[in-house]
Amino acid sequence: MQRSIDPHTRSARDIADELAVELGKSAAERDAAGGTPKRERDLLRASGLLSLVIPKELGGWGASWLDTYDVVRRIARVDGSLGHVFGFQHLLLATLQLFGSEAQWRPWFEATAREQLFWGNALNPLDRRTLVRWSETQAGRGRIDGDKSFCSGALDSDMLIVSAIDPATDKLLVAALPTSRSGIALRHDWDNMGQRQTDSGSARFEAVALARSEVLATPGPLSTPFAALRPCIAQLSLSNVYLGIAYGALDAARVYTSEQSRPWIASGVEHPSDDPFVLRHYGELWVELEAARLLTDEAARALDRAYARGPELTAEERAQAAVAIAVAKAKTTRVSLETTSRVFEVMGARATTARARVDRFWRNVRTHTLHDPVDYKLRDIGAYVLAGRAPTPSFYS
Amino acid sequence: MQRSIDPHTRSARDIADELAVELGKSAAERDAAGGTPKRERDLLRASGLLSLVIPKELGGWGASWLDTYDVVRRIARVDGSLGHVFGFQHLLLATLQLFGSEAQWRPWFEATAREQLFWGNALNPLDRRTLVRWSETQAGRGRIDGDKSFCSGALDSDMLIVSAIDPATDKLLVAALPTSRSGIALRHDWDNMGQRQTDSGSARFEAVALARSEVLATPGPLSTPFAALRPCIAQLSLSNVYLGIAYGALDAARVYTSEQSRPWIASGVEHPSDDPFVLRHYGELWVELEAARLLTDEAARALDRAYARGPELTAEERAQAAVAIAVAKAKTTRVSLETTSRVFEVMGARATTARARVDRFWRNVRTHTLHDPVDYKLRDIGAYVLAGRAPTPSFYS
Amino acid sequence: MQRSIDPHTRSARDIADELAVELGKSAAERDAAGGTPKRERDLLRASGLLSLVIPKELGGWGASWLDTYDVVRRIARVDGSLGHVFGFQHLLLATLQLFGSEAQWRPWFEATAREQLFWGNALNPLDRRTLVRWSETQAGRGRIDGDKSFCSGALDSDMLIVSAIDPATDKLLVAALPTSRSGIALRHDWDNMGQRQTDSGSARFEAVALARSEVLATPGPLSTPFAALRPCIAQLSLSNVYLGIAYGALDAARVYTSEQSRPWIASGVEHPSDDPFVLRHYGELWVELEAARLLTDEAARALDRAYARGPELTAEERAQAAVAIAVAKAKTTRVSLETTSRVFEVMGARATTARARVDRFWRNVRTHTLHDPVDYKLRDIGAYVLAGRAPTPSFYS
Amino acid sequence: MQRSIDPHTRSARDIADELAVELGKSAAERDAAGGTPKRERDLLRASGLLSLVIPKELGGWGASWLDTYDVVRRIARVDGSLGHVFGFQHLLLATLQLFGSEAQWRPWFEATAREQLFWGNALNPLDRRTLVRWSETQAGRGRIDGDKSFCSGALDSDMLIVSAIDPATDKLLVAALPTSRSGIALRHDWDNMGQRQTDSGSARFEAVALARSEVLATPGPLSTPFAALRPCIAQLSLSNVYLGIAYGALDAARVYTSEQSRPWIASGVEHPSDDPFVLRHYGELWVELEAARLLTDEAARALDRAYARGPELTAEERAQAAVAIAVAKAKTTRVSLETTSRVFEVMGARATTARARVDRFWRNVRTHTLHDPVDYKLRDIGAYVLAGRAPTPSFYS
């Protein structure tokens, strides 16, 4: 699908905001429905924003990570699921650049910008069932077989980032494949309490052809400090989704308190906006949201600095970015859970009607914040602060 | 329906536990379905437990409030909705005794024990749309007209406690009426994010006949310190429901962590039950649950003491019970919200599958804890602790 | 010193309350002074309460642990330091009974009741510098040499419970010795930010004679589940001291808010007791204090049950008491820190005058709650709740 | 005293850091002593930093508020008291500019830059005992009489900002007077639990001569949105002091854990820096400190923007800065209290020795955060977030 919007005439932010209005209209309804938001994914394609981080000279917007995440947050604010797959679009593009050679990522970047290809995830380092076997007769030819869970955004994608274990070396390979390749079956089996339209279900690979040239092996997964920025980008994408959802919950609360809530009978005030306890709740929620916002943006700036260093990035420089991102992750986790639960206290009992689906904000962050345990983020931060120990690069840290 | 279990041969607790096993089997499924749990309500009728607080000499179990709430909690532990309507059964019975004359409550108690009548709620002091008009021609005859919201457990009930405003005096009248009386229409319109089988929807009264003798007017609503125990009983019933739901969430978590969770890759342990952070979470959750449990039982003892005083109860004695109950309410509110959200952190991402519906615990308490704002409970407690000011009796304090 | 009060004519609680009034008068001043509260220790001796847990038939009060800790709490409420040494008096008496033979503890109990002996602590399992050497020539004769830290209440004591390492076996021996024995030097070197009159300084042992018969070896330290109740008693004594101090802080706050605080200019109220935020703070503090109180009393009942089992106590029964006590410890730790810091928010800036020394409540609990890390208590509770694993008996668990 | 350091050759930050090393050496000792830190105040004078915010063209550094507060924080990190008086130096200079005419502030700015005059505070809007009376015979001549409390930094100051009530109008007048003026008596009566060297004691004015030209009347106190930035500057100065003190506590903890703490016996690790709970504490503390830091700097940028607008500043622009500053105040209040109390948990019991005075960090923030109640800040923030209501300008909001 061709991009229908010219980035030179409108800002990404404006396009995102317009898109958000559209996505927001059906978000509650689609939360109930689950499944693949095909129409909305096509709106994302049509927006041209799928090439946000791709350099201008390759046809993209050349957005910084700070600006890219800002758009992620704007989308997550109205729709957590789309915020996630949109954020991971850019993670998957970065994966090409971080794990692969320029000869690999350059044409993919150009094609993505040109055709607004939507990338899906089939990389799951914790699921070791998908195996690659190299042909003994055909040099550079192999096949992928096996199942894989948590393949967010794979359904309706154009391209996939796929991981598989090579039993010969016990190593994880990562490759870029067209979603349409024969043998790839994506199941419609994601049915979770939250983030219901991320299609984070399972995939089955059966004799899927793989060429050596499709493997991102130079430098390969996490093999250099720069390559090890991949989990940083993933973690910060999650953080922005959490934060966006939290803002979405506060938006809903503000409208509700202003327009629908009644003053509590014992309050002695005419309107809930004069209730000292209601105001204090809003104050507390806002202080923490502002804190989360600033930490998340600060982390994005650290990431931009690190990314700009390219292959020269040192382990210590990577650690600084990783710790800033862990801080953002820990804070957005806590704040989004707190906000999405507490907003009900400033709305009142009638806000629990199923029709409004205000609980989706909490269900979304509660589901999504379990991606990896925040305790280990706090431990890593502590080790860095106390003893200067850098987090060990992994797909989660 | 006749009671099928002889209270003299088995303890209420044993019956409740057996019932809970049965209710628990379908709780997740019924949470998805919503609507009236007709089969389960009939199981409650068949259990004989609907007459728990009714004195033995009138055919009941003669249970204390402490023991009654213990059963409420056991049911809420597997099913928050049934816990609520079961708790309110006893609140509605107490309403007869607190607001009405012995000539009124005695036959109703006997009938309830004999026939295991299920009482439903149509008393909502915040909804002033239901009006009573007394006939000018027929002495002692009137009619009720108008709508009412939040009528928990009214559907499938045998008897109703109904409130209506008398426009002549602007006072709230409370009466006991058979649910089947002509002109009462109970709508199947409760569709909320939590407590989905409490049938807390709306009712419509159209020319419903009312006899003066059905009105609970001696002493009448909240008219004496003893009558003002009614909200205390309601609040403590809610507290026990919250607490029961929280225990239910912890039960689910313990089974899951033990049987299904995987150790986190960075933990270096073989099983999540060796992960120091997982154990610390369980420790923290347990400390607060124990605190909530003791406060709730302490409040039940205070209520039992106050209730035993009967019409002699003084305002200060009532205040002591009310404050103990407010303390339990504040604590169970916070602990149940915290527990039902945090349990996911000791289970992990896979526990968010929609099939398990583990989010129902949070949805249930988040919905139910909005009954009335906890801030005003804290304010009332503070006024008593600091200045010895008793909470002003109302339907919520 | 002879006991001047006949326990048969007045309750321990009344005596404690009267004593508390006296101790409270000088508590702030003595917090400034530090050092040994000789006069106040003599008041404790004169009160007769030093034999609270000693059975009536041996001349004591025969108080339960529940009642004993209640008195500890009453004293700690006005004076954290005296609360601590008074609590440890009973821990040290129990040590005789738990680690030693009846032939050992019976005469010491009788003497303590008769002469109101004050016991001091020189048992520190973490400090391995004090060694015992047994004579090769004189059977059953030995000597103790070396330094020891954290000897609370040893100064001005009549008897000491002393620990020492036997290098031959690397085991910890525990013995009861008169404080006046030649070679024991107690240093006046306790100068800490809190609990300033506990005399928790250091001791030096130089060729201190030790008879084999003074060693508590049957059954010996922590050697049976019953002997392993010793740390339980210590931990629960600490919990009661924390709780007492927290109540003391709230007492101070209530008086101050009522009598000295001014309404905040932006509050629009006449008196701080009408300020909704002030009331909410009091409400929150009270809820948590009540929770801590009930958990602490519940733990005392668990301890009383376990203690009554005597040497028959099983490991699982001991675990139940230990976990209940860990719960109380965790909760009182958190609540006392929170209360003693937050009370300032309901008093205002002028309450920080050095003269009032209101900060002593926080300094006392902050110091005392570091006895052993609460994280490990939470871990132990979690292991029991999740996996049924009993805490490993040690001097701290 | 002449400035001995040329701002053109060294950065203010470098000078501050060097000064901080010197101040830090005696901070614990001076906390014990209390009183006026004469030597250290003279070091501040000699540093040249007393003219930090004064424009370069008037002889100052021309520092932004962001940079000025950065220096405040660096000083507070080692010495909360000096951080406060140094921060207020700049508040008092700004007071001249915000309340007075250019003809007033310009010469005072020049003199302050030239002579490094130290300004002290005798402005206390809550204390209405100090009165001004204008002569009926001598035009423009008056006298000030009466007492005043909380005059931070007045002792050893060169100039004072003084407030007094004019009984004729009931209005608060603010004037700049030399500290040496006849009739001004500053009492050495500040003896508080924290911020012990701020000299925040009382003053007595007895027939102190006042010229009409010394009154800051154009535009006068809080009379325009720009003039109403004064409390914003004060609040943000406090926030930076809280934050600096919190960092100071963490500095102390890091050194202590690394060099002196022992691993807990049940931890199974060799060094506390391998204890997962210790690391998690550091992680949690750091996340919140980072949040507080970013919010505080964000608020400083908002202030710089507002200040740059000068008399053109609108009420809404002022509100934006005031709310950002309230957010910083609320967050630094909470974080500093939490940090200074929790650091003990990563240090252990031995860190409570009186010699180290580690409790001073908590005593300082506990004292200082009572300047005005944070609840009203949260209320104001909430009103702005929910309803767009700007905080009512006052000396505290």
CSV table of N, CA and C in Angstrom, one decimal, chain B residues 93-179:
chain,number,residue,atom,x,y,z
B,93,LEU,N,-32.3,-8.8,55.7
B,93,LEU,CA,-33.0,-9.3,56.9
B,93,LEU,C,-32.8,-8.4,58.1
B,94,ALA,N,-31.5,-8.0,58.3
B,94,ALA,CA,-31.3,-7.1,59.4
B,94,ALA,C,-32.1,-5.8,59.2
B,95,THR,N,-32.3,-5.3,58.0
B,95,THR,CA,-33.0,-4.1,57.8
B,95,THR,C,-34.4,-4.2,58.4
B,96,LEU,N,-35.0,-5.4,58.2
B,96,LEU,CA,-36.4,-5.6,58.8
B,96,LEU,C,-36.3,-5.4,60.3
B,97,GLN,N,-35.3,-5.9,60.9
B,97,GLN,CA,-35.2,-5.9,62.4
B,97,GLN,C,-34.8,-4.5,62.9
B,98,LEU,N,-34.0,-3.8,62.1
B,98,LEU,CA,-33.5,-2.5,62.5
B,98,LEU,C,-34.5,-1.3,62.3
B,99,PHE,N,-35.2,-1.4,61.2
B,99,PHE,CA,-36.1,-0.3,60.8
B,99,PHE,C,-37.6,-0.7,61.2
B,100,GLY,N,-37.9,-2.0,61.3
B,100,GLY,CA,-39.3,-2.3,61.5
B,100,GLY,C,-39.6,-2.8,62.9
B,101,SER,N,-40.8,-3.1,63.1
B,101,SER,CA,-41.3,-3.6,64.4
B,101,SER,C,-41.2,-5.1,64.5
B,102,GLU,N,-41.2,-5.7,65.7
B,102,GLU,CA,-41.1,-7.1,65.9
B,102,GLU,C,-42.2,-7.8,65.1
B,103,ALA,N,-43.4,-7.2,65.2
B,103,ALA,CA,-44.5,-7.8,64.4
B,103,ALA,C,-44.3,-7.9,63.0
B,104,GLN,N,-43.4,-7.1,62.5
B,104,GLN,CA,-43.0,-7.1,61.1
B,104,GLN,C,-41.9,-8.2,60.8
B,105,TRP,N,-40.8,-8.1,61.6
B,105,TRP,CA,-39.7,-8.9,61.2
B,105,TRP,C,-39.8,-10.4,61.6
B,106,ARG,N,-40.6,-10.6,62.7
B,106,ARG,CA,-40.7,-12.0,63.2
B,106,ARG,C,-41.3,-12.9,62.1
B,107,PRO,N,-42.5,-12.6,61.6
B,107,PRO,CA,-43.0,-13.5,60.6
B,107,PRO,C,-42.1,-13.6,59.3
B,108,TRP,N,-41.5,-12.5,58.9
B,108,TRP,CA,-40.6,-12.6,57.8
B,108,TRP,C,-39.4,-13.4,58.0
B,109,PHE,N,-38.9,-13.3,59.2
B,109,PHE,CA,-37.7,-14.2,59.6
B,109,PHE,C,-38.2,-15.7,59.5
B,110,GLU,N,-39.3,-15.9,60.1
B,110,GLU,CA,-39.8,-17.3,60.1
B,110,GLU,C,-40.0,-17.8,58.7
B,111,ALA,N,-40.6,-17.0,57.9
B,111,ALA,CA,-40.9,-17.4,56.5
B,111,ALA,C,-39.6,-17.6,55.7
B,112,THR,N,-38.6,-16.8,56.0
B,112,THR,CA,-37.4,-16.9,55.3
B,112,THR,C,-36.6,-18.1,55.7
B,113,ALA,N,-36.7,-18.5,57.0
B,113,ALA,CA,-36.0,-19.7,57.4
B,113,ALA,C,-36.7,-20.9,56.9
B,114,ARG,N,-38.0,-20.8,56.9
B,114,ARG,CA,-38.8,-22.0,56.4
B,114,ARG,C,-38.7,-22.2,54.9
B,115,GLU,N,-38.8,-21.1,54.2
B,115,GLU,CA,-38.8,-21.3,52.7
B,115,GLU,C,-37.6,-20.8,52.0
B,116,GLN,N,-36.5,-20.5,52.8
B,116,GLN,CA,-35.3,-20.0,52.2
B,116,GLN,C,-35.6,-18.9,51.2
B,117,LEU,N,-36.3,-17.9,51.6
B,117,LEU,CA,-36.6,-16.8,50.7
B,117,LEU,C,-35.3,-16.0,50.4
B,118,PHE,N,-35.1,-15.7,49.2
B,118,PHE,CA,-34.0,-14.9,48.8
B,118,PHE,C,-34.4,-13.4,48.7
B,119,TRP,N,-33.8,-12.6,49.5
B,119,TRP,CA,-34.2,-11.1,49.5
B,119,TRP,C,-33.3,-10.4,48.5
B,120,GLY,N,-34.0,-9.4,47.8
B,120,GLY,CA,-33.2,-8.6,46.9
B,120,GLY,C,-33.3,-7.1,47.3
B,121,ASN,N,-32.4,-6.3,46.7
B,121,ASN,CA,-32.3,-4.9,47.1
B,121,ASN,C,-33.0,-4.0,46.1
B,122,ALA,N,-33.9,-3.2,46.6
B,122,ALA,CA,-34.4,-2.1,45.8
B,122,ALA,C,-34.4,-0.8,46.6
B,123,LEU,N,-33.4,-0.7,47.5
B,123,LEU,CA,-33.2,0.5,48.3
B,123,LEU,C,-32.0,1.2,47.8
B,124,ASN,N,-32.2,2.4,47.4
B,124,ASN,CA,-31.1,3.2,46.9
B,124,ASN,C,-31.3,4.7,47.3
B,125,PRO,N,-30.7,5.1,48.4
B,125,PRO,CA,-31.0,6.4,48.9
B,125,PRO,C,-30.5,7.5,48.0
B,126,LEU,N,-29.6,7.2,47.1
B,126,LEU,CA,-29.1,8.3,46.2
B,126,LEU,C,-30.0,8.5,45.0
B,127,ASP,N,-30.9,7.6,44.7
B,127,ASP,CA,-31.8,7.7,43.6
B,127,ASP,C,-33.2,8.0,44.0
B,128,ARG,N,-33.6,9.3,43.8
B,128,ARG,CA,-34.8,9.8,44.3
B,128,ARG,C,-36.0,9.8,43.3
B,129,ARG,N,-35.9,8.9,42.4
B,129,ARG,CA,-37.0,8.9,41.3
B,129,ARG,C,-38.2,8.1,41.7
B,130,THR,N,-38.1,7.2,42.7
B,130,THR,CA,-39.2,6.4,43.0
B,130,THR,C,-40.0,7.1,44.1
B,131,LEU,N,-41.3,7.3,43.8
B,131,LEU,CA,-42.1,8.0,44.8
B,131,LEU,C,-43.3,7.2,45.3
B,132,VAL,N,-43.7,7.5,46.5
B,132,VAL,CA,-44.9,6.8,47.0
B,132,VAL,C,-46.0,7.9,47.2
B,133,ARG,N,-47.2,7.5,46.8
B,133,ARG,CA,-48.3,8.4,47.0
B,133,ARG,C,-49.4,7.6,47.8
B,134,TRP,N,-49.8,8.2,48.9
B,134,TRP,CA,-50.8,7.6,49.7
B,134,TRP,C,-52.2,8.0,49.2
B,135,SER,N,-53.1,7.0,49.2
B,135,SER,CA,-54.4,7.2,48.8
B,135,SER,C,-55.2,8.2,49.7
B,136,GLU,N,-55.9,9.1,49.1
B,136,GLU,CA,-56.7,10.0,49.9
B,136,GLU,C,-58.0,9.4,50.3
B,137,THR,N,-58.3,8.3,49.6
B,137,THR,CA,-59.6,7.7,49.9
B,137,THR,C,-59.5,6.4,50.7
B,138,GLN,N,-58.4,5.6,50.4
B,138,GLN,CA,-58.3,4.4,51.2
B,138,GLN,C,-57.2,4.5,52.2
B,139,ALA,N,-57.6,4.5,53.5
B,139,ALA,CA,-56.6,4.7,54.5
B,139,ALA,C,-55.6,3.6,54.5
B,140,GLY,N,-54.3,4.0,54.6
B,140,GLY,CA,-53.2,3.0,54.7
B,140,GLY,C,-52.9,2.3,53.4
B,141,ARG,N,-53.4,2.9,52.3
B,141,ARG,CA,-53.1,2.3,51.0
B,141,ARG,C,-52.4,3.3,50.2
B,142,GLY,N,-51.4,2.8,49.5
B,142,GLY,CA,-50.6,3.7,48.6
B,142,GLY,C,-50.1,3.0,47.4
B,143,ARG,N,-49.3,3.8,46.6
B,143,ARG,CA,-48.8,3.1,45.4
B,143,ARG,C,-47.4,3.7,45.2
B,144,ILE,N,-46.5,2.9,44.6
B,144,ILE,CA,-45.2,3.3,44.3
B,144,ILE,C,-45.0,3.4,42.8
B,145,ASP,N,-44.4,4.5,42.4
B,145,ASP,CA,-44.1,4.7,40.9
B,145,ASP,C,-42.7,5.2,40.7
B,146,GLY,N,-42.1,4.8,39.6
B,146,GLY,CA,-40.8,5.4,39.3
B,146,GLY,C,-39.7,4.4,39.1
B,147,ASP,N,-38.6,4.9,38.6
B,147,ASP,CA,-37.4,4.0,38.3
B,147,ASP,C,-36.4,4.0,39.5
B,148,LYS,N,-35.6,3.0,39.5
B,148,LYS,CA,-34.6,2.9,40.5
B,148,LYS,C,-33.4,2.1,39.9
B,149,SER,N,-32.2,2.6,40.2
B,149,SER,CA,-30.9,2.0,39.7
B,149,SER,C,-30.3,1.2,40.8
B,150,PHE,N,-29.3,0.4,40.4
B,150,PHE,CA,-28.5,-0.4,41.4
B,150,PHE,C,-29.3,-1.3,42.3
B,151,CYS,N,-30.2,-2.1,41.7
B,151,CYS,CA,-31.0,-3.0,42.5
B,151,CYS,C,-30.4,-4.4,42.6
B,152,SER,N,-29.3,-4.5,43.4
B,152,SER,CA,-28.6,-5.8,43.4
B,152,SER,C,-29.4,-6.9,43.9
B,153,GLY,N,-29.4,-8.0,43.2
B,153,GLY,CA,-30.0,-9.2,43.6
B,153,GLY,C,-31.5,-9.2,43.6
B,154,ALA,N,-32.1,-8.2,42.9
B,154,ALA,CA,-33.5,-8.1,42.8
B,154,ALA,C,-34.1,-9.2,41.9
B,155,LEU,N,-33.4,-9.3,40.8
B,155,LEU,CA,-33.9,-10.4,39.8
B,155,LEU,C,-33.8,-11.7,40.5
B,156,ASP,N,-34.8,-12.6,40.3
B,156,ASP,CA,-34.8,-13.9,40.9
B,156,ASP,C,-34.9,-13.9,42.4
B,157,SER,N,-35.3,-12.7,42.9
B,157,SER,CA,-35.5,-12.7,44.4
B,157,SER,C,-36.9,-13.1,44.7
B,158,ASP,N,-37.1,-13.4,46.0
B,158,ASP,CA,-38.5,-13.7,46.4
B,158,ASP,C,-39.1,-12.5,47.1
B,159,MET,N,-38.3,-11.7,47.8
B,159,MET,CA,-38.8,-10.6,48.5
B,159,MET,C,-37.9,-9.4,48.2
B,160,LEU,N,-38.4,-8.2,48.3
B,160,LEU,CA,-37.6,-7.0,48.0
B,160,LEU,C,-37.7,-6.1,49.2
B,161,ILE,N,-36.6,-5.4,49.5
B,161,ILE,CA,-36.6,-4.2,50.3
B,161,ILE,C,-36.5,-3.0,49.4
B,162,VAL,N,-37.6,-2.2,49.5
B,162,VAL,CA,-37.8,-1.1,48.5
B,162,VAL,C,-37.7,0.2,49.3
B,163,SER,N,-37.1,1.2,48.6
B,163,SER,CA,-37.2,2.5,49.2
B,163,SER,C,-38.0,3.4,48.2
B,164,ALA,N,-38.6,4.4,48.8
B,164,ALA,CA,-39.3,5.4,47.9
B,164,ALA,C,-39.4,6.7,48.7
B,165,ILE,N,-39.5,7.8,48.0
B,165,ILE,CA,-39.6,9.1,48.6
B,165,ILE,C,-41.1,9.4,48.8
B,166,ASP,N,-41.5,9.9,49.9
B,166,ASP,CA,-42.8,10.4,50.1
B,166,ASP,C,-42.8,11.9,49.8
B,167,PRO,N,-43.3,12.4,48.7
B,167,PRO,CA,-43.1,13.8,48.3
B,167,PRO,C,-43.8,14.7,49.4
B,168,ALA,N,-44.8,14.2,50.1
B,168,ALA,CA,-45.4,15.0,51.1
B,168,ALA,C,-44.5,15.4,52.2
B,169,THR,N,-43.6,14.5,52.6
B,169,THR,CA,-42.7,14.8,53.7
B,169,THR,C,-41.2,14.9,53.2
B,170,ASP,N,-41.0,14.5,52.0
B,170,ASP,CA,-39.6,14.4,51.4
B,170,ASP,C,-38.8,13.4,52.1
B,171,LYS,N,-39.4,12.5,52.8
B,171,LYS,CA,-38.7,11.5,53.6
B,171,LYS,C,-38.6,10.2,52.8
B,172,LEU,N,-37.6,9.4,53.1
B,172,LEU,CA,-37.4,8.1,52.5
B,172,LEU,C,-38.1,7.1,53.3
B,173,LEU,N,-39.0,6.3,52.6
B,173,LEU,CA,-39.7,5.2,53.3
B,173,LEU,C,-39.0,3.9,52.8
B,174,VAL,N,-39.0,2.9,53.7
B,174,VAL,CA,-38.4,1.6,53.3
B,174,VAL,C,-39.5,0.6,53.6
B,175,ALA,N,-39.8,-0.3,52.6
B,175,ALA,CA,-40.8,-1.3,52.8
B,175,ALA,C,-40.3,-2.7,52.3
B,176,ALA,N,-41.0,-3.7,52.8
B,176,ALA,CA,-40.7,-5.1,52.3
B,176,ALA,C,-41.9,-5.5,51.5
B,177,LEU,N,-41.6,-5.9,50.3
B,177,LEU,CA,-42.6,-6.3,49.3
B,177,LEU,C,-42.2,-7.6,48.6
B,178,PRO,N,-43.2,-8.5,48.3
B,178,PRO,CA,-42.9,-9.6,47.5
B,178,PRO,C,-42.5,-9.2,46.1
B,179,THR,N,-41.5,-9.8,45.6
B,179,THR,CA,-40.9,-9.4,44.3
B,179,THR,C,-42.0,-9.6,43.2
